[in-house]
PDB file of C-alpha atoms and ligand atoms in Angstrom:
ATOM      1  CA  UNK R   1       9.651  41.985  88.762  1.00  0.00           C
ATOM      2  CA  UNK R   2       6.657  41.899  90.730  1.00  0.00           C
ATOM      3  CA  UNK R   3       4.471  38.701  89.077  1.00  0.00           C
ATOM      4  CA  UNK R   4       5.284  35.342  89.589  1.00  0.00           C
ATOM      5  CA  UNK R   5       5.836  33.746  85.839  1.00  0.00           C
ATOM      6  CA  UNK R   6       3.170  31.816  84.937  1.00  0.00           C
ATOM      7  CA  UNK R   7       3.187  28.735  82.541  1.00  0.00           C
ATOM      8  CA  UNK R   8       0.275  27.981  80.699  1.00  0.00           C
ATOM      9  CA  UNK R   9       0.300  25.243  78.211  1.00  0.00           C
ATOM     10  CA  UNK R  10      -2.031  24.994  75.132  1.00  0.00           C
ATOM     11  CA  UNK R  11      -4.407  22.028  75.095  1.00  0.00           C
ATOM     12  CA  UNK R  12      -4.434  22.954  71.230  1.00  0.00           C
ATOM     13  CA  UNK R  13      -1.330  20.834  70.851  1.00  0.00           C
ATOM     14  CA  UNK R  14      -2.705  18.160  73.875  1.00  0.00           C
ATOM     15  CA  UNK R  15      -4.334  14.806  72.560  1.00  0.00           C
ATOM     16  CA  UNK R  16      -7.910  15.114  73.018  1.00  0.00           C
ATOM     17  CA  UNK R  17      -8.784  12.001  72.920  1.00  0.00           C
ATOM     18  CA  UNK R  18      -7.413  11.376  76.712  1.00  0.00           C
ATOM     19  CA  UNK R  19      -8.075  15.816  77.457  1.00  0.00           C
ATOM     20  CA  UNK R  20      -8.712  15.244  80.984  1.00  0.00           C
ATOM     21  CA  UNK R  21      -5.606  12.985  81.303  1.00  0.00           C
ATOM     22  CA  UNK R  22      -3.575  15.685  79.466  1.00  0.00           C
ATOM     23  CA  UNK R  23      -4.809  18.592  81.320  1.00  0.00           C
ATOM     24  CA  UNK R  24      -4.232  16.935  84.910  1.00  0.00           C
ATOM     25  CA  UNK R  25      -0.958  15.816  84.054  1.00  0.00           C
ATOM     26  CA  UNK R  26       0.320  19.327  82.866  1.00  0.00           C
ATOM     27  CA  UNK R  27      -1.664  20.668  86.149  1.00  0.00           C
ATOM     28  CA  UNK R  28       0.523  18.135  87.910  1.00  0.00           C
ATOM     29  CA  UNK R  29       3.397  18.829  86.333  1.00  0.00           C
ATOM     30  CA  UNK R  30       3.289  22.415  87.320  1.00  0.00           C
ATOM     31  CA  UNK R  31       1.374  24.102  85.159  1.00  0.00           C
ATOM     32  CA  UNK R  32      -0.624  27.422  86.786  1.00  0.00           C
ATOM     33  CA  UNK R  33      -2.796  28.094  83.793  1.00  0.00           C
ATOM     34  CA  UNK R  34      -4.406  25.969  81.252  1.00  0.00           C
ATOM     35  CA  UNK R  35      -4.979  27.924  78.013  1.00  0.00           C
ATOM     36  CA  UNK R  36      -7.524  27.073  75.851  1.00  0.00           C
ATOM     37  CA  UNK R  37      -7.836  28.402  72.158  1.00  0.00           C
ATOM     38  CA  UNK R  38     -10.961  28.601  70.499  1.00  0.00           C
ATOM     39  CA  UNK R  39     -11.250  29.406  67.112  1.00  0.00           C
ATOM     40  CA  UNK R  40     -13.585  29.714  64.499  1.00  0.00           C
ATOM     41  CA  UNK R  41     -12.741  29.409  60.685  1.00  0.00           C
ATOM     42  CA  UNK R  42     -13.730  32.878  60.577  1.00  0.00           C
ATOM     43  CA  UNK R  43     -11.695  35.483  62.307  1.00  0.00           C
ATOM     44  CA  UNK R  44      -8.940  32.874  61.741  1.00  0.00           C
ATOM     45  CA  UNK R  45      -8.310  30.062  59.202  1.00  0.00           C
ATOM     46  CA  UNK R  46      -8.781  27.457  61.767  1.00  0.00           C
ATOM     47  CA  UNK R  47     -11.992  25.607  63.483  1.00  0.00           C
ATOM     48  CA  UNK R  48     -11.124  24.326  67.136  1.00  0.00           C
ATOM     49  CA  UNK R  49     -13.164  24.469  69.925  1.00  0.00           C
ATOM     50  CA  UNK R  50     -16.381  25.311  72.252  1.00  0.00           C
ATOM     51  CA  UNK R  51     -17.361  25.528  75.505  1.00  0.00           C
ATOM     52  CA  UNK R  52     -18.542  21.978  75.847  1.00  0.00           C
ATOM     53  CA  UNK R  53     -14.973  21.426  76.070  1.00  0.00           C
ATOM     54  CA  UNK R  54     -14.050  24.307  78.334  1.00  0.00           C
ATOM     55  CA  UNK R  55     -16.260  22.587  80.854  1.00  0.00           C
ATOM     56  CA  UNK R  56     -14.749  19.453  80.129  1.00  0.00           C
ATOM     57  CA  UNK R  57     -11.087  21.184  81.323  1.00  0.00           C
ATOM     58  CA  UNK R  58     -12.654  22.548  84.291  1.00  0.00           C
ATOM     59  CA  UNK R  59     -14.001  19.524  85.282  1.00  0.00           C
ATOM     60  CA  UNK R  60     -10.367  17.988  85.021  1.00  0.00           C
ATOM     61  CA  UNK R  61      -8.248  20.744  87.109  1.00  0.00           C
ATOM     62  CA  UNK R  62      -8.447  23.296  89.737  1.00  0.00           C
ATOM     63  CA  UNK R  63      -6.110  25.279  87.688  1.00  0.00           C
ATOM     64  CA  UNK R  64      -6.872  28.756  86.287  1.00  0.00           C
ATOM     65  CA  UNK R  65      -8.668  27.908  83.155  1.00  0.00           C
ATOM     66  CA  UNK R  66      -7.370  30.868  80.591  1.00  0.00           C
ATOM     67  CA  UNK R  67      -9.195  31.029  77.746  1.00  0.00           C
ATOM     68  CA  UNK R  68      -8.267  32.857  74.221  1.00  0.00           C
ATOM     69  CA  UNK R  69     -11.134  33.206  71.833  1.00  0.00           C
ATOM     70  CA  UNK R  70      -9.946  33.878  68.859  1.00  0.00           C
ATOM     71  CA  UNK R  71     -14.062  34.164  67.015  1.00  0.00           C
ATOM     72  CA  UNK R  72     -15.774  37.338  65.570  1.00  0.00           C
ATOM     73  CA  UNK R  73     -18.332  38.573  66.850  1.00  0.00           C
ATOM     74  CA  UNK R  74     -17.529  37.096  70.079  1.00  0.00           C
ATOM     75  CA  UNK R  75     -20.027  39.380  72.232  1.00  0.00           C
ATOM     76  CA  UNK R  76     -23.024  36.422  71.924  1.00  0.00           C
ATOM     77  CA  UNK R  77     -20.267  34.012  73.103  1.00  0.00           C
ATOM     78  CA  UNK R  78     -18.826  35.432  76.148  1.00  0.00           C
ATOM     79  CA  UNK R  79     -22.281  33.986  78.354  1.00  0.00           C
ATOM     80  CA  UNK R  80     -21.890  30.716  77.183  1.00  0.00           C
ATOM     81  CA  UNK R  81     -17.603  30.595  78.128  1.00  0.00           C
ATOM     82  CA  UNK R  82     -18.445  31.934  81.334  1.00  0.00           C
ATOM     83  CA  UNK R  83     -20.763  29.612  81.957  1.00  0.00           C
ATOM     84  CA  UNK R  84     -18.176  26.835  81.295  1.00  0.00           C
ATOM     85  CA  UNK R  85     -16.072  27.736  83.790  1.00  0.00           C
ATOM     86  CA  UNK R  86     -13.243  30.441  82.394  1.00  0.00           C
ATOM     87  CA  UNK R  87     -11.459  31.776  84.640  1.00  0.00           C
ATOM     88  CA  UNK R  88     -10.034  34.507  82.229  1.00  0.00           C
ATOM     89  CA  UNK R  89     -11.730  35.009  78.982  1.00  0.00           C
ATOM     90  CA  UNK R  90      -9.229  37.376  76.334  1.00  0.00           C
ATOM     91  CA  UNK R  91     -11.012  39.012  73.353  1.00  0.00           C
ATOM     92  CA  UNK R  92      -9.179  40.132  70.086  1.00  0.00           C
ATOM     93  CA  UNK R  93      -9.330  44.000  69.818  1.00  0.00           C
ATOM     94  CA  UNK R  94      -9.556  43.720  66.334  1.00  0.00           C
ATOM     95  CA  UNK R  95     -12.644  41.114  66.566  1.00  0.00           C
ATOM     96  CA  UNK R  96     -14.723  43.691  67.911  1.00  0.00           C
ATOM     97  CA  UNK R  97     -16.269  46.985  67.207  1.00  0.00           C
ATOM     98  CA  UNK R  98     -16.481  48.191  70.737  1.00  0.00           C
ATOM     99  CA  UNK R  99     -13.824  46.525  72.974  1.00  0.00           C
ATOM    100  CA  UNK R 100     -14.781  48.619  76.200  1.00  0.00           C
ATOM    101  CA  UNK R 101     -18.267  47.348  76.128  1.00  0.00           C
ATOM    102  CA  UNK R 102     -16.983  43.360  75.371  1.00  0.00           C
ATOM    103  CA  UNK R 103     -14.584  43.988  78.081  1.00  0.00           C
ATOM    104  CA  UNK R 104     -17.174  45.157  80.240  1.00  0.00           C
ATOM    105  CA  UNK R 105     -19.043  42.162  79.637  1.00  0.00           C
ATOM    106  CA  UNK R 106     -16.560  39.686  80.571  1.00  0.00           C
ATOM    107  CA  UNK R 107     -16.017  41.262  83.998  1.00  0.00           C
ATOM    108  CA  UNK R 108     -19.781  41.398  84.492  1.00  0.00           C
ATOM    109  CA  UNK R 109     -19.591  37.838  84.759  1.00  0.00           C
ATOM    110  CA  UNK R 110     -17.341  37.806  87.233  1.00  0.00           C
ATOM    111  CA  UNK R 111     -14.652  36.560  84.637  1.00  0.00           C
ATOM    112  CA  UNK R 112     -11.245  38.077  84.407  1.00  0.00           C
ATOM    113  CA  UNK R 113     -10.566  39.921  80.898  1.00  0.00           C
ATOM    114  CA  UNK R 114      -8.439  40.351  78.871  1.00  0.00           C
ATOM    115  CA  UNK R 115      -7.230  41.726  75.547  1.00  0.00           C
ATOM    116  CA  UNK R 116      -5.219  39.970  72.851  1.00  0.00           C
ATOM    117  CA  UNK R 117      -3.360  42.207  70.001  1.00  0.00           C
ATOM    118  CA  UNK R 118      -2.524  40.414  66.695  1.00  0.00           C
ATOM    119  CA  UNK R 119       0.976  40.634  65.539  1.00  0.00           C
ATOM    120  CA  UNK R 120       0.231  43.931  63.028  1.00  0.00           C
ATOM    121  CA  UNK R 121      -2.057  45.671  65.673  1.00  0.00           C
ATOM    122  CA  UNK R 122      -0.026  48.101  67.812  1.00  0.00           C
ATOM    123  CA  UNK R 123       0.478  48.394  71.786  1.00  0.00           C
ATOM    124  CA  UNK R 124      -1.660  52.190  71.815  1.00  0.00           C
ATOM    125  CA  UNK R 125      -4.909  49.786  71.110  1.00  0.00           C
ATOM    126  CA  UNK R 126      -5.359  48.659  74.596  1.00  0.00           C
ATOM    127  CA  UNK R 127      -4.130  52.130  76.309  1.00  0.00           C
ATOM    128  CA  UNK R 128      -7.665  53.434  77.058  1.00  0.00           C
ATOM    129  CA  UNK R 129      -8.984  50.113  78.189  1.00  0.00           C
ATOM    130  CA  UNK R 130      -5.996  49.374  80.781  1.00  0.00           C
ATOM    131  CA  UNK R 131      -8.793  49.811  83.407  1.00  0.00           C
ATOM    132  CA  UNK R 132     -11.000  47.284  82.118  1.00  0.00           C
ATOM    133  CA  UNK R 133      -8.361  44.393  82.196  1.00  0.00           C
ATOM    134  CA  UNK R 134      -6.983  41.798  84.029  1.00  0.00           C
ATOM    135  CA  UNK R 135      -4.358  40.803  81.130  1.00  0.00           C
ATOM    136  CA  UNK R 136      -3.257  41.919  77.930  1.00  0.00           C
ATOM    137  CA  UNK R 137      -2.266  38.989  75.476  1.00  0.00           C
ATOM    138  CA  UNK R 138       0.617  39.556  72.686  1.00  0.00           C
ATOM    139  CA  UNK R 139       0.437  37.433  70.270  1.00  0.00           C
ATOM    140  CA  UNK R 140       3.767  35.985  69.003  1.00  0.00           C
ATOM    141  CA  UNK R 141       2.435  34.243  65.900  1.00  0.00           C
ATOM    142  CA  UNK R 142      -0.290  35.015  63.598  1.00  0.00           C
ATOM    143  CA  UNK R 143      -3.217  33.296  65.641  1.00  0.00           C
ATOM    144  CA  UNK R 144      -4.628  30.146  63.472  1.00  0.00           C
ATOM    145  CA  UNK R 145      -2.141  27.244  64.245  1.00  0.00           C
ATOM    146  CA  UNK R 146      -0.088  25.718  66.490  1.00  0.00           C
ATOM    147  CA  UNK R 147       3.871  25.181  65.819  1.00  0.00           C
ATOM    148  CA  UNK R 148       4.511  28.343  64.358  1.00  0.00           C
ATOM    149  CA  UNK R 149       7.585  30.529  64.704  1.00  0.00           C
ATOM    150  CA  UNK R 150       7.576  32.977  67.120  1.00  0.00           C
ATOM    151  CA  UNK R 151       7.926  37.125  65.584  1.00  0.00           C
ATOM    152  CA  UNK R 152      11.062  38.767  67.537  1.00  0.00           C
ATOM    153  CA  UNK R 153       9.336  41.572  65.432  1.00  0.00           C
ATOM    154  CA  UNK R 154       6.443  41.378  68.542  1.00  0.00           C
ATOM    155  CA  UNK R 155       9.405  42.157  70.739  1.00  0.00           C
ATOM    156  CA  UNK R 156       9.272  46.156  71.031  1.00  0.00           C
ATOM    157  CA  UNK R 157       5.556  45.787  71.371  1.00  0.00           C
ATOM    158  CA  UNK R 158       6.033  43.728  74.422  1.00  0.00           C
ATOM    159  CA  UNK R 159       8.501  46.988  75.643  1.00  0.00           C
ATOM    160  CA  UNK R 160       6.008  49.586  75.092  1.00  0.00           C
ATOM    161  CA  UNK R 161       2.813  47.393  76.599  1.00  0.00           C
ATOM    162  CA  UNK R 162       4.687  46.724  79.775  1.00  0.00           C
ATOM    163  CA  UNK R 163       5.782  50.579  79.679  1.00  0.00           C
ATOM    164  CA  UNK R 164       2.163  51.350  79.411  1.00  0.00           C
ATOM    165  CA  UNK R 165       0.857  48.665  81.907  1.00  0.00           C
ATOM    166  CA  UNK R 166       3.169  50.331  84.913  1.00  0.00           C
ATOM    167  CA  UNK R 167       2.717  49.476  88.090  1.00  0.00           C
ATOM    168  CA  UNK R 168      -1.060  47.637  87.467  1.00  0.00           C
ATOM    169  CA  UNK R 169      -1.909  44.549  87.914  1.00  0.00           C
ATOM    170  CA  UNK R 170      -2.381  43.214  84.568  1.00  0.00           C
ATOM    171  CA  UNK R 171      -0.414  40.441  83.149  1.00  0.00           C
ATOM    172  CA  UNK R 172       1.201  40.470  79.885  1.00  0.00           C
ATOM    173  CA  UNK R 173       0.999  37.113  78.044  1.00  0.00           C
ATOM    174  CA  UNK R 174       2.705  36.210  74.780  1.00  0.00           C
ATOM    175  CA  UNK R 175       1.124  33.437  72.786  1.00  0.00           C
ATOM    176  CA  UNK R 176       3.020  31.387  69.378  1.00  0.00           C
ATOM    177  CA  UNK R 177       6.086  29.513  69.186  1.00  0.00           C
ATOM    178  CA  UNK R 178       7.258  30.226  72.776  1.00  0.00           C
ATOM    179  CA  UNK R 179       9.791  28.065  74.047  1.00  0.00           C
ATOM    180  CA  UNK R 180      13.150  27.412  76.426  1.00  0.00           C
ATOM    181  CA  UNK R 181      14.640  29.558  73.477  1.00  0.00           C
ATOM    182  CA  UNK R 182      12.430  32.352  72.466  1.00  0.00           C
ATOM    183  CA  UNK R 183      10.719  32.410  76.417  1.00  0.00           C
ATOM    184  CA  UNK R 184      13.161  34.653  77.833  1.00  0.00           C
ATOM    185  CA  UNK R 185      13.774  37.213  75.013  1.00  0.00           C
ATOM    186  CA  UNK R 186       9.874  37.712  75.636  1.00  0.00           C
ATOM    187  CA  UNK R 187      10.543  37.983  79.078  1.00  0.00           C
ATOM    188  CA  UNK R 188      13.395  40.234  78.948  1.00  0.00           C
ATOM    189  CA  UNK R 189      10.691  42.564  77.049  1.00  0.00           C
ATOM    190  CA  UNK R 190       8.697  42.629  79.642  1.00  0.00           C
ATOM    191  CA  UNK R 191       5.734  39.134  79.193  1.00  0.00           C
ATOM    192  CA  UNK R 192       5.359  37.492  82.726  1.00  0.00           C
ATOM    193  CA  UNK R 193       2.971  34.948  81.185  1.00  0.00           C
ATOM    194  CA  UNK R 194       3.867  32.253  78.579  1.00  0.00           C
ATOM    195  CA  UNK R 195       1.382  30.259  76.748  1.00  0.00           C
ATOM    196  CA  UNK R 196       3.394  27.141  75.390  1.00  0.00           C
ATOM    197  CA  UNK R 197       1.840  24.472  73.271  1.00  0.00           C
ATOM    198  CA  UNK R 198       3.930  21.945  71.459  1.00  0.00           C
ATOM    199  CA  UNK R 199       6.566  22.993  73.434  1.00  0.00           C
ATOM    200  CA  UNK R 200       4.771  21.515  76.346  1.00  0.00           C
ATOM    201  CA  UNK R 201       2.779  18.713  75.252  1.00  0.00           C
ATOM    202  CA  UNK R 202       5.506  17.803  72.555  1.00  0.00           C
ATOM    203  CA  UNK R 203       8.110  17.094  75.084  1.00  0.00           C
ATOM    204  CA  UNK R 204       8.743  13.650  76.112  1.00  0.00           C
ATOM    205  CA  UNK R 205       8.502  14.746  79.868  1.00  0.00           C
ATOM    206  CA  UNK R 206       5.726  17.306  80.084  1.00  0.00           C
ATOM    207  CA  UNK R 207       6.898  18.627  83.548  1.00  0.00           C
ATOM    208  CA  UNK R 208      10.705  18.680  82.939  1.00  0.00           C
ATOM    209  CA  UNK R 209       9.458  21.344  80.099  1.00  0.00           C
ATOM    210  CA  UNK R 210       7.010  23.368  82.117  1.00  0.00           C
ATOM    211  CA  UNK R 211      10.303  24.048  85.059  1.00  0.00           C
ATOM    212  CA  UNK R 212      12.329  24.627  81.628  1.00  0.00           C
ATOM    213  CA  UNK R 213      10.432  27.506  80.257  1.00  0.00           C
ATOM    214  CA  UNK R 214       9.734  28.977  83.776  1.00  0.00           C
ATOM    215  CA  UNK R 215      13.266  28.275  84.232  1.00  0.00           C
ATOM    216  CA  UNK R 216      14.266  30.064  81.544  1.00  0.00           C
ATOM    217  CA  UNK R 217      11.715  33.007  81.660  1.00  0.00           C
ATOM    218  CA  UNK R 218      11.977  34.108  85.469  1.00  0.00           C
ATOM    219  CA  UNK R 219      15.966  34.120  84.978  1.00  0.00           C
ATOM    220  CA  UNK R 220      15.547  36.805  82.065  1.00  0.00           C
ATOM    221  CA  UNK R 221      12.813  38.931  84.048  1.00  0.00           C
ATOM    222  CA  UNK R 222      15.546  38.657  86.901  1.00  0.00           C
ATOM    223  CA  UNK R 223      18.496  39.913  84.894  1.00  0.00           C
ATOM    224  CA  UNK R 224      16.438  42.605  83.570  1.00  0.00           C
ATOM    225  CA  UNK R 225      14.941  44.218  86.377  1.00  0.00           C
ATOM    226  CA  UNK R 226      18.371  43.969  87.906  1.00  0.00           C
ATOM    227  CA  UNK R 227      19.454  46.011  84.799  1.00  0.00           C
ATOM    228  CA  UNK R 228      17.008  48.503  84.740  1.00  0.00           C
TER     229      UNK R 228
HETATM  230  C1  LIG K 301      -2.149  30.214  68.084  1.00  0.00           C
HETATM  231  C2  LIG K 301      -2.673  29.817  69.464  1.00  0.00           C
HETATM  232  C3  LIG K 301      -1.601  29.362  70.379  1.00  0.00           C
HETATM  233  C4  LIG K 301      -0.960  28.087  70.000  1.00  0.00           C
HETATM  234  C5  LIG K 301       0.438  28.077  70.527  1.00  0.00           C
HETATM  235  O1  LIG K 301      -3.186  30.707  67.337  1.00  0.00           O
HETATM  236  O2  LIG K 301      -3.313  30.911  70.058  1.00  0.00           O
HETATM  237  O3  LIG K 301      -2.056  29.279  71.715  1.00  0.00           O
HETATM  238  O4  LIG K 301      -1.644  26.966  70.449  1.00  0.00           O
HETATM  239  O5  LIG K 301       1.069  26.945  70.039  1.00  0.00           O
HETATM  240  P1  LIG K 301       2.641  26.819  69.945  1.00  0.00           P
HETATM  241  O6  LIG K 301       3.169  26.961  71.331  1.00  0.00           O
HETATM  242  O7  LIG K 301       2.824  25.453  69.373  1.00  0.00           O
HETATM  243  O8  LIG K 301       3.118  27.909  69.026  1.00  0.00           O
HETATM  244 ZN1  LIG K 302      -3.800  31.077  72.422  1.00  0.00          ZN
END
């Protein structure tokens, strides 16, 4: 284990009628990424999100501000999120037609990339684009909605990605239904970076569940690197 485990909790479950509130409290609470899903009732069955409000979450942290689009074609959109203030900006590889070039584009503008992989789409997508990335996102749950159950069907996936990632330094996120339960069987497969929405923002004590998954997570990465 080389990585520190990072939490990053899901505004998408936050209430954003007090976002800035939310955010710093999560931030406080211990929080080293803030993820931010943007969708657009297109490439999934769900309508979320802009940039306006990406600049409203970097106004309220110093925290990394990670965000997932989850739109098609995302290529005209990539200007306007870095302009906002992303810190990472992760592309699906199946919303576009030529992920080396929108990958290329991200880092251009000075923006960390990085590649998200639906539940159906296997790990050998992103093996000719390791180069171009900064993280590669798993996705533990269709992407559309929040509160869904996490796939252990992801789980091998995770294996072979982190085969394939080596020695790099590119994170491996999972995203979808992580919690203090399903958090280390991701982590045991290799994910070093857990985005966690109700999980977080549904807990009565937001930072007692932000050290719970991290708790959780960096034990399994511990246990298996001793075992391997
Ligand atoms: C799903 C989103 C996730 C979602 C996670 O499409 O990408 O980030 O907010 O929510 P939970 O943790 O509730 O599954
Ligand atoms: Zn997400």
């Amino acid at each position: 284990m080389t990585a520190p485990t990072v939490i990053a909790p899901s505004i998408l479950a936050c209430d954003f009628g007090r976002l800035a509130a939310e955010v710093a409290e999560v931030a406080e609470g211990g929080a080293e990424w803030i993820h931010v899903d943007v969708m657009d009732g297109h490439f999934v069955p769900n309508l979320t999100i802009g940039p306006a409000v990406v600049a409203a979450v970097r106004a309220a942290t110093d925290r990394v501000v990670d965000v997932h689009l989850m739109i098609e074609p995302v290529d005209a959109y990539i200007e306007a999120f870095a302009g906002a203030g992303a810190d990472v900006i992760t592309v699906h590889a199946e919303a576009t037609r030529h992920l080396d070039r929108t990958l290329a584009a991200v880092r251009d503008l000075g923006v960390q990339a990085g590649v998200a992989l639906n539940p159906a789409t296997p790990a050998a997508t992103v093996r000719h684009v390791l180069d171009r990335v900064d993280l590669v996102l798993a996705m533990t749950v269709n992407p559309g909605f929040g509160g869904q159950r996490y796939l252990e069907s992801v789980e091998p996936k995770l294996v072979e990605l982190a085969e394939m990632v080596g020695d790099r330094p590119i994170r491996l996120e999972v995203d979808g239904g992580i919690d203090a339960t399903t958090a280390p069987r991701a982590a045991a497969a290799g994910a070093d970076t857990f985005v966690a929405g109700s999980a977080v923002f549904g807990a009565n004590v937001r930072s007692s569940a932000i050290a719970e998954l991290r708790g959780a997570a960096t034990q399994a990465r511990l246990t298996t690197s001793v075992e391997t």
